[in-house]
CSV table of C-alpha atoms in Angstrom, one decimal:
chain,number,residue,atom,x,y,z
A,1,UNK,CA,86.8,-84.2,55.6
A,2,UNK,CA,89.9,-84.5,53.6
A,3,UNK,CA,90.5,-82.7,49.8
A,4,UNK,CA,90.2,-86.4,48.0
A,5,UNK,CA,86.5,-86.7,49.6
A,6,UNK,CA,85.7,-83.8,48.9
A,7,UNK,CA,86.5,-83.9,45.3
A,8,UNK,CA,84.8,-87.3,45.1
A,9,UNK,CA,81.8,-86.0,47.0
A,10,UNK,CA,81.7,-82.7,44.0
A,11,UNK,CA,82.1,-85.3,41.4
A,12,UNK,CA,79.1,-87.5,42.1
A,13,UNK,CA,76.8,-84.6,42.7
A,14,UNK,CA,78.0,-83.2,39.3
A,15,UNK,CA,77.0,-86.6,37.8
A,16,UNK,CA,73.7,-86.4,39.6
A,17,UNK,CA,73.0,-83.3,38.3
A,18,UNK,CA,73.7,-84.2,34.5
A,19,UNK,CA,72.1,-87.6,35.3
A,20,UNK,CA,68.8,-85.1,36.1
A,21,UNK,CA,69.5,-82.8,33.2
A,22,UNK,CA,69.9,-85.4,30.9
A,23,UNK,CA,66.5,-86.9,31.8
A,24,UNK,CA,64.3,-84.2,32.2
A,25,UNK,CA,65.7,-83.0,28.5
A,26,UNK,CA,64.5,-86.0,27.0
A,27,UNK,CA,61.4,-85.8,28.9
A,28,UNK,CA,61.1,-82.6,28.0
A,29,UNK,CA,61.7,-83.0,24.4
A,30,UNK,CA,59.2,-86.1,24.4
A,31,UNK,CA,56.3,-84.9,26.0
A,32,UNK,CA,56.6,-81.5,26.1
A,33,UNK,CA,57.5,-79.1,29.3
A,34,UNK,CA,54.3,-78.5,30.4
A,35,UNK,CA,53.3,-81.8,30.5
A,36,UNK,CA,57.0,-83.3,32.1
A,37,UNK,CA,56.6,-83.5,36.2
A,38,UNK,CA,59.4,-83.6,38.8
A,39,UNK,CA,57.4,-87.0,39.4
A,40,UNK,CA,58.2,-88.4,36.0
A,41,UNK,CA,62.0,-87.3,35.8
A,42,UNK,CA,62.5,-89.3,39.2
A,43,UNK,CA,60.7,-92.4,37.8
A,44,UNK,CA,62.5,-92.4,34.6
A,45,UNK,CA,66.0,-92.4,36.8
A,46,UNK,CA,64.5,-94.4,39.3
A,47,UNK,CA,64.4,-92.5,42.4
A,48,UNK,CA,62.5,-90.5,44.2
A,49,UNK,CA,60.9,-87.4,43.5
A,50,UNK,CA,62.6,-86.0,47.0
A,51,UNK,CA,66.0,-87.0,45.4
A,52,UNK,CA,65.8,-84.6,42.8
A,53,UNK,CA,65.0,-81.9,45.2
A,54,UNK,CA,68.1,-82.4,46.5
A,55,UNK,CA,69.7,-80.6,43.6
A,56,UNK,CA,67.0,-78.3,42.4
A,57,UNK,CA,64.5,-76.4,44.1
A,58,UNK,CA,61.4,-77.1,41.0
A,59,UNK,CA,60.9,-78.1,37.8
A,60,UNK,CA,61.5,-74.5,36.7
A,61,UNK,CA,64.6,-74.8,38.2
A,62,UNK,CA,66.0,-77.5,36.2
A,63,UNK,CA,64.3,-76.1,33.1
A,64,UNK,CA,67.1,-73.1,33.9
A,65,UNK,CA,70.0,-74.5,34.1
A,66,UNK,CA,69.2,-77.1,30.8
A,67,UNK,CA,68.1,-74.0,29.4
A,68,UNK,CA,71.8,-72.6,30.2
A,69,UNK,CA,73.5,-75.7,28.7
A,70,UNK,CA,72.1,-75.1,25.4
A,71,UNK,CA,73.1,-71.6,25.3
A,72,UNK,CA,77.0,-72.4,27.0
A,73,UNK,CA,76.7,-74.4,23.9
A,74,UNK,CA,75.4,-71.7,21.6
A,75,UNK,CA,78.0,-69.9,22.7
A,76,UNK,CA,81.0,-71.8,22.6
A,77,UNK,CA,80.4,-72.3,18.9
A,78,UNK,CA,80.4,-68.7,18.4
A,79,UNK,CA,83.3,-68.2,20.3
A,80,UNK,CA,85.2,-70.6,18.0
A,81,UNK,CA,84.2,-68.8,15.0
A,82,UNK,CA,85.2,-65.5,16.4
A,83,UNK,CA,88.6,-66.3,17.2
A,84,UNK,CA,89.3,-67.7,13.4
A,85,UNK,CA,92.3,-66.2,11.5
A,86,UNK,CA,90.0,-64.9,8.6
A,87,UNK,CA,88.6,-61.8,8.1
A,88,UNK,CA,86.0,-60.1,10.5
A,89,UNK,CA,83.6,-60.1,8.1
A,90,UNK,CA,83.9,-64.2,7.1
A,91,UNK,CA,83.5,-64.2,11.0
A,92,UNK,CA,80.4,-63.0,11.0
A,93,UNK,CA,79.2,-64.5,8.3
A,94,UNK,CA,79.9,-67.9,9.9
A,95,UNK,CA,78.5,-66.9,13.6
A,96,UNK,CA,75.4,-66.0,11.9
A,97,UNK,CA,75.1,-68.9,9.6
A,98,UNK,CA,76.1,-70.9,12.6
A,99,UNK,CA,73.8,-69.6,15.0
A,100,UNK,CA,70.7,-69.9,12.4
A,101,UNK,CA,71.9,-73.4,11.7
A,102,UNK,CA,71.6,-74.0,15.2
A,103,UNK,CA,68.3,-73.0,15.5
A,104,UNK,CA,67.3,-74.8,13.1
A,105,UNK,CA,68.7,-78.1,14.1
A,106,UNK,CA,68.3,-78.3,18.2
A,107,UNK,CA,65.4,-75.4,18.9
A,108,UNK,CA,63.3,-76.2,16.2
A,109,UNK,CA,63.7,-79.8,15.1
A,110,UNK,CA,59.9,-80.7,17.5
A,111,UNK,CA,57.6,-79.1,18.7
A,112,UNK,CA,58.6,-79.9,22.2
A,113,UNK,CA,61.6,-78.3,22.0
A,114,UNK,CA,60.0,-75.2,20.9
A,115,UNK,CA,58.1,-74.8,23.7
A,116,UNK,CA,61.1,-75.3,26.1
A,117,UNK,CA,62.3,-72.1,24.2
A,118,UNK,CA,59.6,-69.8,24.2
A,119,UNK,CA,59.0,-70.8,27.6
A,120,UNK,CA,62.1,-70.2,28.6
A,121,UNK,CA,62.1,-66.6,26.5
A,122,UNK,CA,58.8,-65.5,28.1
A,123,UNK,CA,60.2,-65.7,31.3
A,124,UNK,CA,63.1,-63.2,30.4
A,125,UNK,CA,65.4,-65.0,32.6
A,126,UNK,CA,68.9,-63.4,33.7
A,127,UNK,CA,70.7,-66.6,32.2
A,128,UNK,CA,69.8,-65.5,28.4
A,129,UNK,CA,70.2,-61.8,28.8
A,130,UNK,CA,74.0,-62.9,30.1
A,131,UNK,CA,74.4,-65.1,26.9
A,132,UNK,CA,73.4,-62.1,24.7
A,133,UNK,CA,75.6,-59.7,26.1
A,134,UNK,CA,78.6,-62.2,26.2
A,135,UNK,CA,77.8,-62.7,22.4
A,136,UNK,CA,77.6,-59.1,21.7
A,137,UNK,CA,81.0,-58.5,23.7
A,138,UNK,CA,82.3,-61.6,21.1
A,139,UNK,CA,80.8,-59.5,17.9
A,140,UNK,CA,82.2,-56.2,19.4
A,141,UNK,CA,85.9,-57.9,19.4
A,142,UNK,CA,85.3,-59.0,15.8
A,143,UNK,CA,84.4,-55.4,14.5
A,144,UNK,CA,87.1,-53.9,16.5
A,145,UNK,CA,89.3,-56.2,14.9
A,146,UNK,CA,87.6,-55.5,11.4
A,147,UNK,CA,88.0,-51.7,12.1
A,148,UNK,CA,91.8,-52.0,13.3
A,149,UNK,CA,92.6,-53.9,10.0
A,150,UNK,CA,90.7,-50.9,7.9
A,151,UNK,CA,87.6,-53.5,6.8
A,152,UNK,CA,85.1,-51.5,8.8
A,153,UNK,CA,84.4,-47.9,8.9
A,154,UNK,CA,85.6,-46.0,12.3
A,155,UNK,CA,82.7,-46.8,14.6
A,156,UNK,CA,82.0,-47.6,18.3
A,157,UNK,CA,82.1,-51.7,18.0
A,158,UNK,CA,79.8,-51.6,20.9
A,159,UNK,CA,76.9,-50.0,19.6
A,160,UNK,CA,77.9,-51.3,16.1
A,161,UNK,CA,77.7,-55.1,17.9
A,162,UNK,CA,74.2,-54.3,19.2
A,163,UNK,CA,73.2,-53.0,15.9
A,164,UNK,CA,74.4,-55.9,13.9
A,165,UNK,CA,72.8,-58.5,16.5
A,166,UNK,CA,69.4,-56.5,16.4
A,167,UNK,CA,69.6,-56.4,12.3
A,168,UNK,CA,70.7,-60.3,12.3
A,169,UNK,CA,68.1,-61.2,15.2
A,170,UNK,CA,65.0,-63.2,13.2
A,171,UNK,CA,68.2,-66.0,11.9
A,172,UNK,CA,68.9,-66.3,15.6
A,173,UNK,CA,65.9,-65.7,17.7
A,174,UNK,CA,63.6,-69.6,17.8
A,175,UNK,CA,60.7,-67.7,17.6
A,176,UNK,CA,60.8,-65.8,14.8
A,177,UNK,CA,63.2,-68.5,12.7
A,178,UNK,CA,60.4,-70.4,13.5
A,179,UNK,CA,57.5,-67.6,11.9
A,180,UNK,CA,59.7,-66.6,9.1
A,181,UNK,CA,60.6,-70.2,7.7
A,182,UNK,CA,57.3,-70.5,5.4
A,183,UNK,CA,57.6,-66.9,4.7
A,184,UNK,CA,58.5,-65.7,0.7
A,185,UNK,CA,58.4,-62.4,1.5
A,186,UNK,CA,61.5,-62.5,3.5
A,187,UNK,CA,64.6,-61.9,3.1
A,188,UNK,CA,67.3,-64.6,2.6
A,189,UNK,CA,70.0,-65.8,5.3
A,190,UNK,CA,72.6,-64.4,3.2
A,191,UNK,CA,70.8,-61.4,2.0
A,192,UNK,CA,70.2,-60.4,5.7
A,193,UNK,CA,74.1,-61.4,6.3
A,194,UNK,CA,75.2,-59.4,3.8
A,195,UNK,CA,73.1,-56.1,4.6
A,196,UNK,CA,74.2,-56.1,7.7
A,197,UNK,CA,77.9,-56.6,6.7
A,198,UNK,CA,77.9,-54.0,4.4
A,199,UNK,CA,76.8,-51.4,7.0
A,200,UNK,CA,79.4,-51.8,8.4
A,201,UNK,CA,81.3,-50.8,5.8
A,202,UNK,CA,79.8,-47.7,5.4
């Protein structure tokens, strides 16, 4: 088989699969994960069930991998913010704003979509603990950066990354955005933001 079939043979599999991703997100997001089949992602794309198989092993393989384009997403937008020309700390004042806005608008918008998440976050797969420590290697830059330019105190960005993600983590983690929201007693986005901020300072 020549290079030009084989690229042509790469490409239409890649449009299967986000053909496949596509549907079973919106199925997902409709009726719910639990109650979405491998059955019912085939109907709605009008094939068979055995042609989805194809190109993933179970439903809780295609929940994996949409699960991993929402968080190549999540990152990329954090990645942008991180490589700004403004100050490390208007950095992370955007990723966190960013990341809670996020949240808000594509893991919490139904009810469905929520459950997607805290499946997915029950079953502690590899694919999000690679997403947090790529996002706490993109934090650890920014400190570095802020220490360098004499904004931050002399610290070990690494640990000071994990300890700014950990103090930041109910704006970014679906389930507790999702507990906190009709709270009072709680602090504020930009209250949070700012604590953490200003430990670093310290």
């Amino acid at each position: 088989m020549n290079d030009i079939a084989e690229n042509t043979l790469d490409v239409t599999r890649q449009e299967n699969i986000t053909r496949i991703l596509d549907a079973a997100e919106r199925l997902f997001r409709h009726y719910g994960y639990s109650k979405t089949t491998v059955a019912d992602v085939a109907r709605d794309l009008g094939m068979s069930p055995a042609n989805i198989y194809r190109f993933f092993a179970s439903k809780v393989e295609i929940h994996q991998a949409i699960c991993g384009r929402m968080l190549a997403a999540a990152y990329q937008l954090a990645s942008n913010i991180c490589h700004q020309k403004i100050s490390a700390s208007d950095r992370l004042r955007q990723y966190v704003r960013s990341q809670y806005q996020l949240t808000l608008d594509t893991m919490l918008d139904q009810q469905k979509v929520h459950e997607m998440v805290v499946v997915a976050i029950e079953r502690d797969w590899h694919v999000i603990e690679r997403h947090i420590d790529s996002i706490h290697a993109l934090l650890a830059d920014v400190i570095r950066e802020g220490i360098a330019a004499g904004e931050f105190a002399d610290q070990d960005p690494e640990v000071a990354s994990r300890c700014f993600g950990a103090a930041t983590i109910n704006l970014c983690h679906p389930q507790m955005v999702a507990q906190c929201l009709a709270k009072t007693n709680r602090a504020t986005v930009d209250e949070l933001i700012e604590f953490a901020i200003k430990a670093l300072r310290k």
